[in-house]
Amino acid sequence: METWVTENQTKDMRLSLRIKKILHHEQTEFQELFVVDTYEYGHMLVLDGAIQTTEQDEFVYHELISHIPLFAHPHPERVCIIGGGDGGTVREVLKHPSVKEIVHVEIDGAVIEASKKWFPTISSGLDNPRVKTLIKDGLVHIREAEDEYDVIIIDSSDPVGPGVQLFEVPFYQDCRKALRENGLLVAQTESPWANDELVVKTFRNMKSVFPVAKIYLGNVPTYPSGLWSFTIGSKGPDPATAPESVSFETKYYTPQIHQAAFVLPRFVQELLED
Ligand code: SPD
């Protein structure tokens, strides 16, 4: 008998993956957590029914959310990651030798524990001495911070429940306050196909708070529609500025991808015009 895991990506669209087995299941303090072994994409983390990461395609999302803001900043030393309990973003940020400290703020410690056990290649940096992990609400952490970070990365799950606040103006204002001069904030902001209203709303929110705001795109096959957006706000540097070369290993990111990711299809440009 075949077993399939299905995500309802929109009310009228689903993605199903055939699985070998369920590896882990728990109701954490915050959400229902599954780790399953899929035929097509390897181990896969699912939170409250939404696919968060898979072993096969995780590198696209984690490289794009990390290397674009870090290379756009002239000299990033202090980085804050909100969410991202699987550790993929931590792993990528650690590749930047200028980064002295990563403050990793994850509300649900159970995600970190499950990732250490079932996603060793993704979570490999979580115990690095340059990483300080706080099991805490990211909204609270950023509200309390002032002039502390060069880059803030919002590696959140979807905008449902309390997570909605991570996409709104008061939080972005707190992020601006928490950033140092030349600081940049990047957030995962869903799909222009499956959640166009959110993409537009988040871009406008970011634009109302930061002097520079831009959207960039990448291809993540297991996320709704496969076309994924990131919104970046900057206190000064142009986020589309790419380095001449990269001194560490990547699987998706290149300086050319950095520039190309900001080139938007016309339908996305039109979404952002009012
Ligand atoms: N619809 C899924 C969006 C998930 C974005 N965050 C993923 C976390 C991976 N570190």
Tab-separated table of C-alpha atoms and ligand atoms in Angstrom:
chain	number	residue	atom	x	y	z
A	1	MET	CA	0.000	0.000	0.000
A	2	GLU	CA	1.267	3.503	-0.850
A	3	THR	CA	1.386	6.292	1.737
A	4	TRP	CA	1.308	9.935	0.677
A	5	VAL	CA	1.707	13.213	2.571
A	6	THR	CA	-0.361	16.078	1.206
A	7	GLU	CA	-0.026	19.809	1.818
A	8	ASN	CA	-3.024	21.997	1.010
A	9	GLN	CA	-1.006	24.741	-0.661
A	10	THR	CA	-4.023	26.917	-1.435
A	11	LYS	CA	-7.700	26.120	-0.946
A	12	ASP	CA	-7.744	24.690	-4.488
A	13	MET	CA	-4.233	23.282	-4.914
A	14	ARG	CA	-2.399	20.433	-3.184
A	15	LEU	CA	1.081	18.918	-3.335
A	16	SER	CA	1.503	15.224	-2.456
A	17	LEU	CA	4.708	13.277	-1.896
A	18	ARG	CA	4.869	9.506	-1.532
A	19	ILE	CA	6.633	8.551	1.678
A	20	LYS	CA	8.608	5.556	2.855
A	21	LYS	CA	7.680	6.150	6.491
A	22	ILE	CA	6.898	8.588	9.275
A	23	LEU	CA	10.123	9.079	11.226
A	24	HIS	CA	8.868	11.362	13.988
A	25	HIS	CA	5.587	12.906	15.110
A	26	GLU	CA	4.832	15.142	18.079
A	27	GLN	CA	2.541	17.898	19.207
A	28	THR	CA	4.955	20.529	20.519
A	29	GLU	CA	3.946	23.441	22.722
A	30	PHE	CA	3.361	25.457	19.529
A	31	GLN	CA	2.592	23.182	16.590
A	32	GLU	CA	2.189	19.685	15.154
A	33	LEU	CA	5.573	18.445	13.942
A	34	PHE	CA	6.166	15.612	11.463
A	35	VAL	CA	9.413	14.312	10.002
A	36	VAL	CA	8.779	11.942	7.101
A	37	ASP	CA	11.055	10.096	4.680
A	38	THR	CA	9.927	10.856	1.116
A	39	TYR	CA	10.939	9.006	-2.061
A	40	GLU	CA	11.531	12.186	-4.081
A	41	TYR	CA	13.056	14.724	-1.652
A	42	GLY	CA	14.534	12.718	1.252
A	43	HIS	CA	13.676	13.653	4.824
A	44	MET	CA	11.034	16.376	5.051
A	45	LEU	CA	9.948	18.589	7.965
A	46	VAL	CA	6.254	19.482	8.143
A	47	LEU	CA	4.826	21.938	10.704
A	48	ASP	CA	1.061	22.267	11.088
A	49	GLY	CA	0.615	20.650	7.675
A	50	ALA	CA	3.023	22.988	5.826
A	51	ILE	CA	6.258	21.712	4.278
A	52	GLN	CA	9.182	23.606	5.822
A	53	THR	CA	12.245	21.939	4.439
A	54	THR	CA	13.441	18.850	2.593
A	55	GLU	CA	16.917	17.376	2.267
A	56	GLN	CA	16.901	17.683	-1.528
A	57	ASP	CA	15.814	21.277	-2.164
A	58	GLU	CA	16.623	23.103	1.112
A	59	PHE	CA	19.819	24.627	-0.275
A	60	VAL	CA	17.948	26.995	-2.598
A	61	TYR	CA	15.982	28.706	0.150
A	62	HIS	CA	18.777	28.717	2.734
A	63	GLU	CA	21.425	30.078	0.366
A	64	LEU	CA	19.132	32.798	-0.991
A	65	ILE	CA	17.893	34.003	2.383
A	66	SER	CA	21.480	34.129	3.738
A	67	HIS	CA	23.986	35.090	1.057
A	68	ILE	CA	22.050	37.910	-0.595
A	69	PRO	CA	21.815	40.143	2.524
A	70	LEU	CA	25.254	39.096	3.811
A	71	PHE	CA	27.049	39.897	0.556
A	72	ALA	CA	25.064	43.140	0.187
A	73	HIS	CA	26.359	44.350	3.572
A	74	PRO	CA	29.896	45.842	3.468
A	75	HIS	CA	31.142	43.919	6.542
A	76	PRO	CA	28.538	41.832	8.444
A	77	GLU	CA	29.704	40.875	11.935
A	78	ARG	CA	26.533	40.374	13.982
A	79	VAL	CA	23.573	38.486	12.532
A	80	CYS	CA	20.205	37.656	14.084
A	81	ILE	CA	18.140	34.768	12.703
A	82	ILE	CA	14.500	34.619	13.770
A	83	GLY	CA	13.009	31.124	13.338
A	84	GLY	CA	14.880	28.663	11.135
A	85	GLY	CA	14.990	25.954	13.811
A	86	ASP	CA	16.164	23.411	11.218
A	87	GLY	CA	19.525	25.220	11.134
A	88	GLY	CA	19.884	25.638	7.366
A	89	THR	CA	20.190	29.409	7.549
A	90	VAL	CA	22.673	29.176	10.439
A	91	ARG	CA	24.791	26.780	8.356
A	92	GLU	CA	24.918	29.229	5.428
A	93	VAL	CA	25.582	32.366	7.525
A	94	LEU	CA	28.510	30.581	9.206
A	95	LYS	CA	30.226	30.397	5.796
A	96	HIS	CA	30.880	34.177	6.010
A	97	PRO	CA	34.204	34.650	7.822
A	98	SER	CA	33.398	38.247	8.847
A	99	VAL	CA	30.463	37.042	11.009
A	100	LYS	CA	31.568	36.955	14.651
A	101	GLU	CA	28.237	36.044	16.244
A	102	ILE	CA	24.888	34.655	15.145
A	103	VAL	CA	22.042	35.121	17.617
A	104	HIS	CA	19.557	32.417	16.670
A	105	VAL	CA	16.095	33.023	18.141
A	106	GLU	CA	13.673	30.112	17.748
A	107	ILE	CA	10.383	29.975	19.633
A	108	ASP	CA	10.021	26.177	19.454
A	109	GLY	CA	12.954	24.185	20.866
A	110	ALA	CA	11.338	20.949	19.653
A	111	VAL	CA	12.072	21.960	16.033
A	112	ILE	CA	15.770	22.311	16.866
A	113	GLU	CA	15.872	18.942	18.633
A	114	ALA	CA	14.061	17.101	15.812
A	115	SER	CA	16.320	18.752	13.217
A	116	LYS	CA	19.510	17.749	15.041
A	117	LYS	CA	18.308	14.147	14.988
A	118	TRP	CA	16.735	13.831	11.527
A	119	PHE	CA	18.468	16.534	9.434
A	120	PRO	CA	22.182	16.284	10.293
A	121	THR	CA	23.350	17.939	7.069
A	122	ILE	CA	21.002	20.903	7.542
A	123	SER	CA	21.496	21.392	11.294
A	124	SER	CA	25.283	20.931	11.206
A	125	GLY	CA	26.081	24.478	12.401
A	126	LEU	CA	23.705	24.693	15.354
A	127	ASP	CA	26.358	23.831	17.947
A	128	ASN	CA	29.054	26.053	16.433
A	129	PRO	CA	30.677	28.340	19.058
A	130	ARG	CA	29.818	31.415	16.943
A	131	VAL	CA	26.107	30.605	17.412
A	132	LYS	CA	24.129	31.707	20.462
A	133	THR	CA	20.715	30.015	20.533
A	134	LEU	CA	17.783	31.538	22.395
A	135	ILE	CA	14.485	29.665	22.769
A	136	LYS	CA	12.368	32.765	22.726
A	137	ASP	CA	9.711	34.700	20.818
A	138	GLY	CA	11.496	36.600	18.039
A	139	LEU	CA	9.035	39.497	18.287
A	140	VAL	CA	10.090	40.064	21.898
A	141	HIS	CA	13.792	39.673	21.174
A	142	ILE	CA	13.769	42.243	18.393
A	143	ARG	CA	11.607	44.657	20.420
A	144	GLU	CA	14.286	44.623	23.139
A	145	ALA	CA	17.247	45.099	20.740
A	146	GLU	CA	18.744	48.437	19.715
A	147	ASP	CA	21.592	49.092	17.281
A	148	GLU	CA	22.798	45.473	17.626
A	149	TYR	CA	22.742	43.673	14.295
A	150	ASP	CA	24.156	44.117	10.796
A	151	VAL	CA	21.713	41.650	9.273
A	152	ILE	CA	18.395	40.275	10.544
A	153	ILE	CA	16.981	37.203	8.778
A	154	ILE	CA	13.338	36.232	9.276
A	155	ASP	CA	13.267	32.516	8.477
A	156	SER	CA	9.666	32.080	9.546
A	157	SER	CA	6.910	29.653	8.723
A	158	ASP	CA	3.760	30.867	6.965
A	159	PRO	CA	1.850	33.965	8.091
A	160	VAL	CA	-0.816	32.251	10.172
A	161	GLY	CA	-1.671	32.728	13.853
A	162	PRO	CA	0.903	34.676	15.887
A	163	GLY	CA	3.345	34.438	12.918
A	164	VAL	CA	1.297	37.131	11.138
A	165	GLN	CA	2.971	39.821	13.235
A	166	LEU	CA	6.338	38.975	11.650
A	167	PHE	CA	5.017	40.420	8.366
A	168	GLU	CA	3.701	43.705	9.751
A	169	VAL	CA	4.873	47.317	10.120
A	170	PRO	CA	5.404	47.448	13.936
A	171	PHE	CA	7.776	44.475	13.741
A	172	TYR	CA	9.687	45.997	10.813
A	173	GLN	CA	10.014	49.243	12.794
A	174	ASP	CA	11.497	47.248	15.676
A	175	CYS	CA	13.877	45.573	13.212
A	176	ARG	CA	15.022	48.963	11.898
A	177	LYS	CA	15.767	50.003	15.481
A	178	ALA	CA	17.648	46.743	16.124
A	179	LEU	CA	19.827	47.190	13.029
A	180	ARG	CA	23.109	49.084	12.997
A	181	GLU	CA	24.103	51.606	10.317
A	182	ASN	CA	24.056	49.957	6.849
A	183	GLY	CA	21.900	47.129	8.273
A	184	LEU	CA	19.645	44.903	6.206
A	185	LEU	CA	16.519	42.892	7.042
A	186	VAL	CA	15.369	39.984	4.895
A	187	ALA	CA	12.178	37.954	5.259
A	188	GLN	CA	10.741	34.952	3.462
A	189	THR	CA	7.533	36.289	1.923
A	190	GLU	CA	5.692	33.394	0.254
A	191	SER	CA	4.731	32.865	-3.396
A	192	PRO	CA	3.543	35.463	-5.914
A	193	TRP	CA	1.357	32.738	-7.438
A	194	ALA	CA	-0.196	31.250	-4.308
A	195	ASN	CA	-0.213	34.273	-1.975
A	196	ASP	CA	0.029	37.418	-4.099
A	197	GLU	CA	-1.836	39.619	-1.624
A	198	LEU	CA	0.678	38.811	1.097
A	199	VAL	CA	3.619	39.495	-1.236
A	200	VAL	CA	2.225	42.931	-2.090
A	201	LYS	CA	1.261	43.793	1.478
A	202	THR	CA	4.628	42.783	2.905
A	203	PHE	CA	6.535	44.712	0.244
A	204	ARG	CA	4.515	47.860	1.000
A	205	ASN	CA	5.036	47.384	4.730
A	206	MET	CA	8.801	47.003	4.263
A	207	LYS	CA	8.903	50.014	1.910
A	208	SER	CA	7.125	52.202	4.464
A	209	VAL	CA	9.863	51.489	7.034
A	210	PHE	CA	13.144	51.225	5.087
A	211	PRO	CA	14.681	53.703	2.628
A	212	VAL	CA	15.376	50.795	0.263
A	213	ALA	CA	13.043	47.814	-0.219
A	214	LYS	CA	13.282	45.138	-2.908
A	215	ILE	CA	11.892	41.691	-3.717
A	216	TYR	CA	13.878	38.791	-5.093
A	217	LEU	CA	12.831	35.335	-6.250
A	218	GLY	CA	14.059	31.751	-6.285
A	219	ASN	CA	12.829	28.293	-7.213
A	220	VAL	CA	11.915	26.005	-4.299
A	221	PRO	CA	10.082	22.983	-5.763
A	222	THR	CA	8.325	21.864	-2.569
A	223	TYR	CA	6.902	25.298	-1.676
A	224	PRO	CA	3.549	26.403	-3.126
A	225	SER	CA	3.947	26.966	-6.912
A	226	GLY	CA	7.732	26.567	-6.649
A	227	LEU	CA	8.319	30.304	-7.165
A	228	TRP	CA	9.327	31.811	-3.811
A	229	SER	CA	9.818	35.435	-2.790
A	230	PHE	CA	12.052	37.166	-0.287
A	231	THR	CA	11.635	40.817	0.677
A	232	ILE	CA	14.634	42.821	1.765
A	233	GLY	CA	14.799	46.193	3.476
A	234	SER	CA	18.023	48.158	3.752
A	235	LYS	CA	19.187	51.180	5.713
A	236	GLY	CA	21.596	52.044	2.891
A	237	PRO	CA	23.358	49.377	0.804
A	238	ASP	CA	21.728	48.245	-2.433
A	239	PRO	CA	20.654	44.620	-1.765
A	240	ALA	CA	21.198	43.717	-5.442
A	241	THR	CA	24.941	44.423	-5.212
A	242	ALA	CA	26.708	41.107	-5.755
A	243	PRO	CA	30.302	40.154	-4.886
A	244	GLU	CA	32.830	39.543	-7.658
A	245	SER	CA	33.397	35.977	-6.510
A	246	VAL	CA	32.502	33.549	-3.699
A	247	SER	CA	35.226	31.858	-1.642
A	248	PHE	CA	33.103	29.005	-0.225
A	249	GLU	CA	30.987	26.202	-1.629
A	250	THR	CA	27.388	26.809	-2.717
A	251	LYS	CA	24.877	24.804	-4.733
A	252	TYR	CA	22.530	27.560	-5.937
A	253	TYR	CA	24.044	30.950	-5.128
A	254	THR	CA	26.479	32.606	-7.530
A	255	PRO	CA	27.176	36.333	-8.033
A	256	GLN	CA	25.151	36.087	-11.270
A	257	ILE	CA	22.195	34.481	-9.428
A	258	HIS	CA	22.434	37.314	-6.863
A	259	GLN	CA	21.835	39.909	-9.576
A	260	ALA	CA	19.343	37.817	-11.558
A	261	ALA	CA	17.173	37.072	-8.496
A	262	PHE	CA	16.137	40.747	-8.426
A	263	VAL	CA	14.948	40.703	-12.047
A	264	LEU	CA	11.206	40.254	-11.656
A	265	PRO	CA	8.787	38.795	-14.219
A	266	ARG	CA	6.370	41.413	-15.531
A	267	PHE	CA	3.363	39.970	-13.652
A	268	VAL	CA	5.255	40.374	-10.360
A	269	GLN	CA	6.351	43.919	-11.283
A	270	GLU	CA	2.712	44.731	-12.007
A	271	LEU	CA	1.609	43.286	-8.656
A	272	LEU	CA	3.947	45.714	-6.905
A	273	GLU	CA	2.791	48.807	-8.843
A	274	ASP	CA	-0.215	50.626	-7.481
B	1	SPD	N1	5.230	27.334	3.057
B	1	SPD	C1	6.474	27.105	3.702
B	1	SPD	C2	7.250	28.312	4.006
B	1	SPD	C3	8.387	27.962	4.881
B	1	SPD	C4	9.385	29.016	5.035
B	1	SPD	N2	10.330	28.740	6.083
B	1	SPD	C5	11.018	27.534	5.981
B	1	SPD	C6	12.030	27.349	7.049
B	1	SPD	C7	13.230	26.678	6.526
B	1	SPD	N3	14.375	26.966	7.303
